[in-house]
Tab-separated table of C-alpha atoms in Angstrom:
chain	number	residue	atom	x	y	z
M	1	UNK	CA	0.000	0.000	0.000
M	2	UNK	CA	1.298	2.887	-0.744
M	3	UNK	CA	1.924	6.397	1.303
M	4	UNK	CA	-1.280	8.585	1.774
M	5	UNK	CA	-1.183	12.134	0.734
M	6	UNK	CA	-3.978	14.754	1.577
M	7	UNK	CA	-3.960	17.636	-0.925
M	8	UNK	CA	-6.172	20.629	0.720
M	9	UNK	CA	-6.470	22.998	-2.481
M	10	UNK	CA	-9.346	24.881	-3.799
M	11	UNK	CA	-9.059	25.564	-6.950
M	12	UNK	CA	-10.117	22.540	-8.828
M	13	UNK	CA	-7.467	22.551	-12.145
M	14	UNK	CA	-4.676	22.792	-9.407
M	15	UNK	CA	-5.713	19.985	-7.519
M	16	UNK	CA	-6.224	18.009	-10.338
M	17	UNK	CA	-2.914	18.101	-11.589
M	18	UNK	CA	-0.976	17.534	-8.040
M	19	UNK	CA	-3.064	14.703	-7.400
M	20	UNK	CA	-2.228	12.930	-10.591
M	21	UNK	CA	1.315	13.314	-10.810
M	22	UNK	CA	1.460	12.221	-7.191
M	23	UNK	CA	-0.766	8.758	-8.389
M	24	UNK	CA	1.445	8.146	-10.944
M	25	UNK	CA	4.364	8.657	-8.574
M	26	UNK	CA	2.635	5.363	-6.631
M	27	UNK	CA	1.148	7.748	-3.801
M	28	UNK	CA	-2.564	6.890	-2.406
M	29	UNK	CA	-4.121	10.826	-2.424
M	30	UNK	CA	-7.370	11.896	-0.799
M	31	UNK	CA	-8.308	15.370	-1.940
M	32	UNK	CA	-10.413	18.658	-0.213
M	33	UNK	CA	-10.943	22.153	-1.118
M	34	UNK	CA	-11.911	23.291	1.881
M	35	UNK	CA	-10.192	24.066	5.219
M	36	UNK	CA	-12.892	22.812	7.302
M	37	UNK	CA	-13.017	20.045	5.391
M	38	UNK	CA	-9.480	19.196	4.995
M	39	UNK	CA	-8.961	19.538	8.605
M	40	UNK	CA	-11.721	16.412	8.869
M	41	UNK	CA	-10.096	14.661	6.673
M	42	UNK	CA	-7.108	15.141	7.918
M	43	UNK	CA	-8.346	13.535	11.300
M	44	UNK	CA	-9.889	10.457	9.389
M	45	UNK	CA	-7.591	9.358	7.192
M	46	UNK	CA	-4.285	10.445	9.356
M	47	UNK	CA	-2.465	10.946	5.791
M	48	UNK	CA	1.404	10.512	6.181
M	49	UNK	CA	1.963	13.914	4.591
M	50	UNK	CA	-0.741	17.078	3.793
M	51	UNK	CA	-0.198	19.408	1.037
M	52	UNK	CA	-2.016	23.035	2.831
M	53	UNK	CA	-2.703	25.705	0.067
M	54	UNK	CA	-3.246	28.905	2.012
M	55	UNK	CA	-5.539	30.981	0.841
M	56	UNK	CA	-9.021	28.349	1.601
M	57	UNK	CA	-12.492	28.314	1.708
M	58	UNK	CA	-13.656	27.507	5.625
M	59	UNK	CA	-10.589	28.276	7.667
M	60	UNK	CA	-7.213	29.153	6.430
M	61	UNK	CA	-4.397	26.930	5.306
M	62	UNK	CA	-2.776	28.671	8.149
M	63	UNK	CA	-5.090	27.360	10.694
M	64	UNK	CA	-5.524	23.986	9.501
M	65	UNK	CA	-1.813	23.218	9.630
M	66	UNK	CA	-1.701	24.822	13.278
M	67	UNK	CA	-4.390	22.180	14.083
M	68	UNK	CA	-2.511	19.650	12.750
M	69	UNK	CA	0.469	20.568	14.441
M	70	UNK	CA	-1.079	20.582	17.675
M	71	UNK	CA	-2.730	17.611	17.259
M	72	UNK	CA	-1.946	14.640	19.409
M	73	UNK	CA	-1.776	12.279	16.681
M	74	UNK	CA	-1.213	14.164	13.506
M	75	UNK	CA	1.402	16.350	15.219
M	76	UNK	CA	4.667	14.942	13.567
M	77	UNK	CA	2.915	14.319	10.174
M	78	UNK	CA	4.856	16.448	7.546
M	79	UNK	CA	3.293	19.197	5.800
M	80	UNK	CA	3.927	21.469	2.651
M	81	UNK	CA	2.383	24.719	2.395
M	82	UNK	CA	1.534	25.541	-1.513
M	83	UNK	CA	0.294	29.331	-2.086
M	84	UNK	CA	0.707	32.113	-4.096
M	85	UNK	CA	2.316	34.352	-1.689
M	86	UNK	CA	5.926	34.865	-2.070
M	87	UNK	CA	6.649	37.436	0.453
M	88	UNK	CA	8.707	36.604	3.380
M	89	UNK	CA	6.898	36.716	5.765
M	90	UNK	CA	4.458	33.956	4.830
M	91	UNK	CA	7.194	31.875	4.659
M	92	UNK	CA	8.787	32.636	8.003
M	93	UNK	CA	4.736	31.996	9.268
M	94	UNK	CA	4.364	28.614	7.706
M	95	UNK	CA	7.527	27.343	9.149
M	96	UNK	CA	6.541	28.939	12.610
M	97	UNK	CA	3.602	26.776	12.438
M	98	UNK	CA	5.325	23.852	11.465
M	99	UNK	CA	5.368	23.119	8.065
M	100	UNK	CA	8.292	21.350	7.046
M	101	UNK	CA	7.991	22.879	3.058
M	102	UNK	CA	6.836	25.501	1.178
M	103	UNK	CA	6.279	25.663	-2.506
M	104	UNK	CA	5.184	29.118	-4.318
M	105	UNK	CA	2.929	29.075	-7.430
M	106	UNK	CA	2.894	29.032	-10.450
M	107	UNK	CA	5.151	25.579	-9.653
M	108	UNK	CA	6.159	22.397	-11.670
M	109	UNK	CA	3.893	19.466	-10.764
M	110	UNK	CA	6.794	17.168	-11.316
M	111	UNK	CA	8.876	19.064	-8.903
M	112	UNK	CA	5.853	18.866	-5.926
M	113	UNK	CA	5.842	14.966	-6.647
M	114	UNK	CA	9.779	15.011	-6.058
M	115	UNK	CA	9.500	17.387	-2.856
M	116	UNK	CA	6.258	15.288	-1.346
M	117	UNK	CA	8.453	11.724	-2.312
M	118	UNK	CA	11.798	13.181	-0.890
M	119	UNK	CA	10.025	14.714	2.432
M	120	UNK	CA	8.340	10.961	3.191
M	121	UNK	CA	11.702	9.295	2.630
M	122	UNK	CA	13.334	11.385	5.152
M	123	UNK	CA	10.220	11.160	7.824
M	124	UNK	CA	10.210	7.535	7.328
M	125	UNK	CA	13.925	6.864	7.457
M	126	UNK	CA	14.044	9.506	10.798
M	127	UNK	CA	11.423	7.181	12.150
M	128	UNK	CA	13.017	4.010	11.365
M	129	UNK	CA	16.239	5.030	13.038
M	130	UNK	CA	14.761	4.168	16.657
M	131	UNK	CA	11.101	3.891	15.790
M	132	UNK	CA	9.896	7.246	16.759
M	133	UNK	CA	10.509	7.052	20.666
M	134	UNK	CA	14.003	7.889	21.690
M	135	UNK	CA	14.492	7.080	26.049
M	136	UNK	CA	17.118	8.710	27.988
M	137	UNK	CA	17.611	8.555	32.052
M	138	UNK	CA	14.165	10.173	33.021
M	139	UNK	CA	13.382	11.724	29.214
M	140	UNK	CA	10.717	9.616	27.141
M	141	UNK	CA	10.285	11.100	24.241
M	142	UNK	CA	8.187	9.794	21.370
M	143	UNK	CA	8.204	11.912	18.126
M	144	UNK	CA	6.078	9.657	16.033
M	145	UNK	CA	2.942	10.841	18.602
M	146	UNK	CA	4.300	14.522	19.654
M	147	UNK	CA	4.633	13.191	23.145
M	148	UNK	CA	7.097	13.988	25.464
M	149	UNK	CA	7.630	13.348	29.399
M	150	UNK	CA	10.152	13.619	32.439
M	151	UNK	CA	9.924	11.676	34.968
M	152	UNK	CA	6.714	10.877	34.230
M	153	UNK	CA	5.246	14.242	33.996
M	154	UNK	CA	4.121	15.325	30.139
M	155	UNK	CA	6.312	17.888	28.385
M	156	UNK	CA	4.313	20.605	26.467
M	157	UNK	CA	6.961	21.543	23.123
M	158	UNK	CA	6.475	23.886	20.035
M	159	UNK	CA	6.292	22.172	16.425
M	160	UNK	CA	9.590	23.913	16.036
M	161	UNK	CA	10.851	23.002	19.730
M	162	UNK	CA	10.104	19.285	19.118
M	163	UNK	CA	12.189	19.436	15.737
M	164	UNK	CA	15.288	20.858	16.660
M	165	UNK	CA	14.868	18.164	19.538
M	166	UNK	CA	14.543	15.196	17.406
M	167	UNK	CA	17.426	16.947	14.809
M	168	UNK	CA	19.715	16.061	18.174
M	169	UNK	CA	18.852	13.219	19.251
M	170	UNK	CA	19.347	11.988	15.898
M	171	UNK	CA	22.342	13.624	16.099
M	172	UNK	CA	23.539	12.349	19.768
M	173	UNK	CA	27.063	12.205	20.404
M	174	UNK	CA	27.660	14.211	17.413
M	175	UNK	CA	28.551	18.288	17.548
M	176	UNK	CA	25.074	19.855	15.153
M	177	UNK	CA	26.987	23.319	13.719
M	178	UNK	CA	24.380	26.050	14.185
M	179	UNK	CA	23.945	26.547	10.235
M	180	UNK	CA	22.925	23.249	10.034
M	181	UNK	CA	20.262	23.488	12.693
M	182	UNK	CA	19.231	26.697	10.716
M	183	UNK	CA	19.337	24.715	7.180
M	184	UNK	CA	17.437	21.809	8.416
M	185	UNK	CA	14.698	22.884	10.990
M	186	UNK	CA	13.949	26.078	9.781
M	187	UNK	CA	14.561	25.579	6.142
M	188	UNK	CA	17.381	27.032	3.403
M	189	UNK	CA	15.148	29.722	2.117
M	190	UNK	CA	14.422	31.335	5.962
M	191	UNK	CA	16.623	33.940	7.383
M	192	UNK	CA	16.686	33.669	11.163
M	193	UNK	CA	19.209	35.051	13.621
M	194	UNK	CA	21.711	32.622	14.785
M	195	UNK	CA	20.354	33.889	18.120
M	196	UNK	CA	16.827	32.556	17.667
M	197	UNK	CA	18.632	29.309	17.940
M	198	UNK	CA	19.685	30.363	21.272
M	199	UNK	CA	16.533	31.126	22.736
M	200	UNK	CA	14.620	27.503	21.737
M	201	UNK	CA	17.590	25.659	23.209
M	202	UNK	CA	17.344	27.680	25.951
M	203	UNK	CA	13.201	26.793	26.042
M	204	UNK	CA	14.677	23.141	25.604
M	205	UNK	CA	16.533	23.431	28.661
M	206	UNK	CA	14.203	24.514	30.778
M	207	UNK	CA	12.005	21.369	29.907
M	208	UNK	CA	14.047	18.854	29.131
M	209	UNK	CA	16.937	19.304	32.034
M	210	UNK	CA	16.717	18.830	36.093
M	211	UNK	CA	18.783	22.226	36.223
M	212	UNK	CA	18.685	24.388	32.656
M	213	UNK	CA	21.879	26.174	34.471
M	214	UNK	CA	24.076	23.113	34.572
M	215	UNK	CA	22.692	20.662	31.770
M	216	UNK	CA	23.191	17.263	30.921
M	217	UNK	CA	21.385	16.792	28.002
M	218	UNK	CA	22.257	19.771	24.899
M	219	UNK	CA	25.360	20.400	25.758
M	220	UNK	CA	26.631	23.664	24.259
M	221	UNK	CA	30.193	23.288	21.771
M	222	UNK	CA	31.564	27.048	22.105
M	223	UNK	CA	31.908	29.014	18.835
M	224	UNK	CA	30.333	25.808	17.069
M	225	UNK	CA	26.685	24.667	18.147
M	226	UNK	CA	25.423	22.242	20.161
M	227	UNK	CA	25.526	18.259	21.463
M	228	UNK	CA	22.705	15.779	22.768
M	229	UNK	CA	24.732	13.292	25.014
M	230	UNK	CA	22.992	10.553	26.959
M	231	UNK	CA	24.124	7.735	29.518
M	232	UNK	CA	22.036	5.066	27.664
């Protein structure tokens, strides 16, 4: 059986096209072109990846992928927001939601089939490497299902927390440069301050460690970026 794709996209020609050059790329797709709608959907058929256009009918791609995001099951399922809108700061938005992609109109079909078919080989081969639920000393943390505890006691992380998280752990015992943390968790296209980094490891910290002052956990490599050491 192959990998299910929602496409949420409302105009009709558009939808059309993505959907069959992502059947003939061997992909099962459901299609909506309405938020509200996609959003149900979404919850139904728990798709492994959503395509979100922005601008919908209902509620907003916007919203819908927040939803999703915070969504106890759909949480780490990837999305790709596909608009219109070029400017900046849509794309700085869609990533601060979550969305792993974003692809601007007018686009190539064959080149959305490539991104959606590259995107689920690196989500499945991330979850394959320790079958979404990494354990460490008190830390359970399972990034198939957005959950996350200490000790017992739920963790509450961002979209954006959770994925720098997991680019660590997957990282562990390795030093993860700061550029690369940029290039990979906030995407190529994004300009962020090296600073913003910074401040979600420091978030991290304060919910991941026993004492964010003296931490055992994301250990920081001075002048370089960061390392995710465990006693396991």
């Amino acid at each position: 059986m192959g990998k299910r794709v929602l496409v949420v996209e409302d105009e009709p020609d558009v939808q059309r096209l993505i959907a069959h050059h992502l059947r003939q790329a061997g992909l099962e797709v459901s299609t909506s072109g309405d938020g509200e709608q996609g959003w149900l959907l979404a919850k139904q058929m728990q798709p492994d990846l959503v395509i979100l256009d922005i601008m919908l009918p209902g509620i907003s791609g916007w919203e819908v992928c927040q939803l999703i995001k915070r969504h106890q099951t759909l949480g780490n399922i990837p999305v790709i927001m596909l608009t219109a809108r070029r400017e900046l700061e849509d794309r700085l938005k869609g990533f601060q939601l979550g969305a792993e992609d974003y692809i601007c109109k007018p686009f190539s079909p064959q080149e959305v089939s490539l991104r959606v078919q590259a995107l689920l080989r690196r989500t499945e081969a991330a979850r394959a490497s320790h079958g979404g639920v990494f354990q460490a000393a008190d830390l359970t943390l399972d990034f198939l299902c957005h959950r996350f505890h200490k000790a017992g006691k739920e963790l509450h992380l961002s979209p954006r927390e959770a994925r720098l998280l997991r680019h660590l752990v997957d990282r562990q015992g390795e030093v993860v440069r700061k550029e690369e943390l940029l290039r990979n968790v906030w995407g190529e296209d994004v300009f962020v301050e090296l600073g913003n980094i910074e401040v979600h490891i420091r978030h991290l910290r304060e919910k991941i460690e026993t004492d964010p002052a003296k931490p055992v956990h994301i250990l920081t490599v001075r002048g370089v970026g960061y390392r995710f050491v465990t006693d396991l």
